[in-house]
Amino acid sequence: MPNGPMHLFIPGPTNVPDAVRRAMNVPMQDHRAPDFPELTLPLFADLKKVFANETGRVFMYPSSGTGAWEAAISNTLNRGDRVLMSRFGQFSQLWASMAQRLGLDVICVDREWGEGVPLEDYARHLAEDKTIKGVFACHNETATGVTSDIAGVRRVMDAAGSDALLFVDAVSSLGSIPFEQQAWGVDLAVTGSQKGLMLPPGMSMLGVSAKALEAHKSSTMPRCYFSFEDMLRTNDLGYFPYTPPTPMLHGLRCSLDLLFDEGLLRVFQRHHRLAEGVRRGVGALGLSLCALDPQWYSDTVTAIRTPEGVDAAEVCRIGFHRYRSSFGGGLSKVAGTVFRIGHLGDLNEVMCLAALASAEMSLADAGAKVELGAGVAAAQDYYRGATAALEADPGSSEGGAR
Ligand SMILES: *Cc1c(COP(=O)(O)O)cnc(C)c1O
């Protein structure tokens, strides 16, 4: 169809760069061949850099991110273990539900959708209950555009003298905004291929600390396909316990090269700059964010509340049918009242302006009173200033990472 590309303004799957797509177009190869480790061993080493996890290791599973959620739990905990979790969006809710279904004794703190991990509540529970074996946190709640303070979770755990394992969902944050597995004392860090790593869906990565590897030895939860043991035995030699998705591994090689060529710090700065422009655009349209306070603002996804009486699902439908744009819909609790613009992965200023322009038209068509062009203009203004500042001083934090 000579209509130009379908625009993917969702927070995953994200756009796959052409170079990555080409890199995946390979003849099938023998995953037990002598040269296979030449591809895989550097991938493990380089993924550790992305997780900022020097002393632990990283596993790769042929599954979506949800598989690595399960791998993290089933490899390190025991049935009946008490764990501390919080729920404030679709993804934090789903992980809590998985923990319950796997037989953990879940203390779940519910917060309003639009807030993040409640540090004071965590501090209180950890002080009161010394039996807590796992503390869980969703770094970036993709349903509401909320980023939480993981270093803060670690501080609270240390202050309480907790020796629990720290589990973090970094699916829509890793490779896009700062993440420091080792410095933050994260024991299990989950991510998926289709977000910041700019790959198709279908692979998950799990960053594991030395402490979690130790806990694995005494954990008795049933596991097989996701077992660390089988992975350890084969990964060390550059192989897998079963057939890995080899084209995906070639894509990963390429996407890691792209991230390192740009430089992770620059990647984080770019995500902050793009997100800030989108937020200013949304503000200029007179709309509010689902994130309830600037401390929660996510640099990878913006969730926008539609005005009273305007159906967010209708905004998404119009965007899709009239303007070839996919926006993220509101999930469960915020269905109909929130739509989302994803701005992570292979993305630049003009793509964000296109997202705002398309959102403005879709909103207006759905009955919202918005001034066409106001959001785009505010973002343009910001992007011009931030780009000029960056050229003047590439090390500046203007338009840079927080
Ligand atoms: C995308 C995502 C997941 C994983 O979802 P899958 O569909 O299993 O890949 C988990 N958590 C968050 C925060 C996400 O954004």
Coordinates of C-alpha atoms and ligand atoms in Angstrom, one line a residue, residues 11-13 63-69 90-92 94-95 138-143 169-173 190-195 201-204 301 340 344, ligand 1:
P11 CA 5.4 1.4 24.3
G12 CA 6.3 -2.0 22.8
P13 CA 6.8 -3.7 20.6
S63 CA 9.8 -16.2 25.9
S64 CA 8.2 -12.8 26.3
G65 CA 9.0 -10.7 29.4
T66 CA 6.4 -12.7 31.4
G67 CA 8.6 -15.8 31.2
A68 CA 11.5 -14.0 32.9
W69 CA 9.1 -12.9 35.6
Q90 CA -1.5 -3.4 34.8
F91 CA 2.0 -4.8 34.9
S92 CA 2.6 -4.5 38.6
L94 CA 0.0 -9.0 36.7
W95 CA 3.3 -9.8 38.4
C138 CA 8.1 -2.4 38.9
H139 CA 10.7 0.1 37.7
N140 CA 8.6 1.5 34.9
E141 CA 4.8 0.9 35.0
T142 CA 4.0 1.0 31.3
A143 CA 0.3 1.2 31.8
D169 CA 10.6 -5.4 36.5
A170 CA 12.8 -3.4 34.1
V171 CA 11.0 -4.5 30.9
S172 CA 10.1 -1.0 29.7
S173 CA 13.1 0.8 31.3
V190 CA 13.6 -8.7 34.2
T191 CA 13.5 -7.4 30.7
G192 CA 12.1 -8.3 27.3
S193 CA 13.4 -8.0 23.8
Q194 CA 10.7 -5.7 22.3
K195 CA 11.1 -2.5 24.3
P201 CA 9.0 -9.8 20.8
G202 CA 9.9 -13.3 21.8
M203 CA 13.0 -13.1 24.0
S204 CA 13.4 -12.2 27.6
V301 CA 5.9 6.2 27.9
R340 CA -0.5 6.2 25.8
L344 CA 11.3 4.4 23.7
Ligands
LIG1 C1 5.9 -5.2 28.3 C2 6.0 -5.4 29.7 C3 6.1 -6.6 30.3 C4 6.2 -8.0 29.6 O1 5.2 -8.3 28.8 P1 5.4 -9.5 27.8 O2 4.2 -9.2 26.9 O3 5.3 -10.7 28.5 O4 6.7 -9.2 27.1 C5 6.3 -6.7 31.7 N1 6.3 -5.6 32.4 C6 6.3 -4.3 31.9 C7 6.4 -3.1 32.8 C8 6.1 -4.2 30.5 O5 6.1 -3.0 30.0

